[in-house]
Amino acid sequence: MMEVIQGVYKISGIWDQADLGANVYLLGLGGGFTLVDTGYRTKYRQILKRIYRLGFAPTRIRHIIITHHHPDHTGGLAALKELTGAKAVAHKLDAPYIDGRLPQAGPSRPGWLKSGSGLFSGMLATPPANIEIEVEDGDDLPVAGGIKIIHTPGHTPGSICLYLKQEGLVFTGDLLARRLGVKLPSMVFTADIPQEISSIRKLAELDFETACFGHGFPLRKDAGKKVAEFASKLLLLRGNTKP
Ligand SMILES: [Zn+2]
Ligand SMILES: [Zn+2]
């Protein structure tokens, strides 16, 4: 468990292992509680236990924001909504995958479609959950003291980053990951790579100090600068990136 900045917690396990699938964050800002992403389907009890351990009653969670529709981010949503009464928030283009109107999409690279899609029908199968608040680019969500929605498609059509301007903090979802440095997410699971790169450049224009990733440890210093450096490196690669 890590307090990234005051009131923002990364919910994780023993020795801070990312054992929930993707990182899950708890925001105790603006007088309410908000969860960002929900881990795999089977992890919701651990998430609730860890929120208790931080000293907060999970029933105080009013909103659960989903950065994109992949099962390592949405798995616990249905159960957590039921147990907390929270409202779910997601981009309108990913909402249909989350509420079951569209089938859960598998890995996007050819060749992985056959071998990888079994993962999505087995233990990763995610129960559908309704999205009460569908958001779009530029929306100001009156949650956690104010969150600006940045639509950053590529990894999925409705991937979003969350910008907390006052705190100088962004949640990147799987637009970026952190492994040693700032990196691209899994390319196998990324639907549109050129679009992904444009979205990283869009994020790089924002002013922020701290970045919380879907996978990997938060960057707590100079995050905006590091993302901008990474974005300019990607421009050089762009010609070689085959979808
Ligand atoms: Zn992920
Ligand atoms: Zn993903």
PDB file of N, CA and C and ligand atoms in Angstrom, residues 22 68 72-73 155 174 215, ligand 1:
ATOM      1  N   ALA A  22      -4.273  -5.294 -12.476  1.00  0.00           N
ATOM      2  CA  ALA A  22      -3.791  -3.930 -12.685  1.00  0.00           C
ATOM      3  C   ALA A  22      -3.809  -3.195 -11.341  1.00  0.00           C
ATOM      4  N   HIS A  68     -10.277   1.815 -18.845  1.00  0.00           N
ATOM      5  CA  HIS A  68     -10.597   1.165 -20.129  1.00  0.00           C
ATOM      6  C   HIS A  68     -11.141  -0.225 -19.854  1.00  0.00           C
ATOM      7  N   ASP A  72      -8.400  -6.850 -16.578  1.00  0.00           N
ATOM      8  CA  ASP A  72      -7.558  -6.601 -15.396  1.00  0.00           C
ATOM      9  C   ASP A  72      -7.907  -5.252 -14.742  1.00  0.00           C
ATOM     10  N   HIS A  73      -8.764  -4.477 -15.394  1.00  0.00           N
ATOM     11  CA  HIS A  73      -9.203  -3.179 -14.845  1.00  0.00           C
ATOM     12  C   HIS A  73     -10.681  -3.179 -14.452  1.00  0.00           C
ATOM     13  N   HIS A 155      -4.982   2.162 -27.096  1.00  0.00           N
ATOM     14  CA  HIS A 155      -4.946   0.880 -26.370  1.00  0.00           C
ATOM     15  C   HIS A 155      -6.328   0.220 -26.476  1.00  0.00           C
ATOM     16  N   ASP A 174      -3.767   2.284 -19.116  1.00  0.00           N
ATOM     17  CA  ASP A 174      -2.737   1.559 -19.875  1.00  0.00           C
ATOM     18  C   ASP A 174      -2.245   2.354 -21.082  1.00  0.00           C
ATOM     19  N   HIS A 215      -0.039  -0.218 -14.695  1.00  0.00           N
ATOM     20  CA  HIS A 215       0.939  -1.251 -14.347  1.00  0.00           C
ATOM     21  C   HIS A 215       2.269  -0.583 -14.019  1.00  0.00           C
TER      22      HIS A 215
HETATM   23 ZN    ZN B   1      -3.888  -3.465 -17.904  1.00  0.00          ZN
END
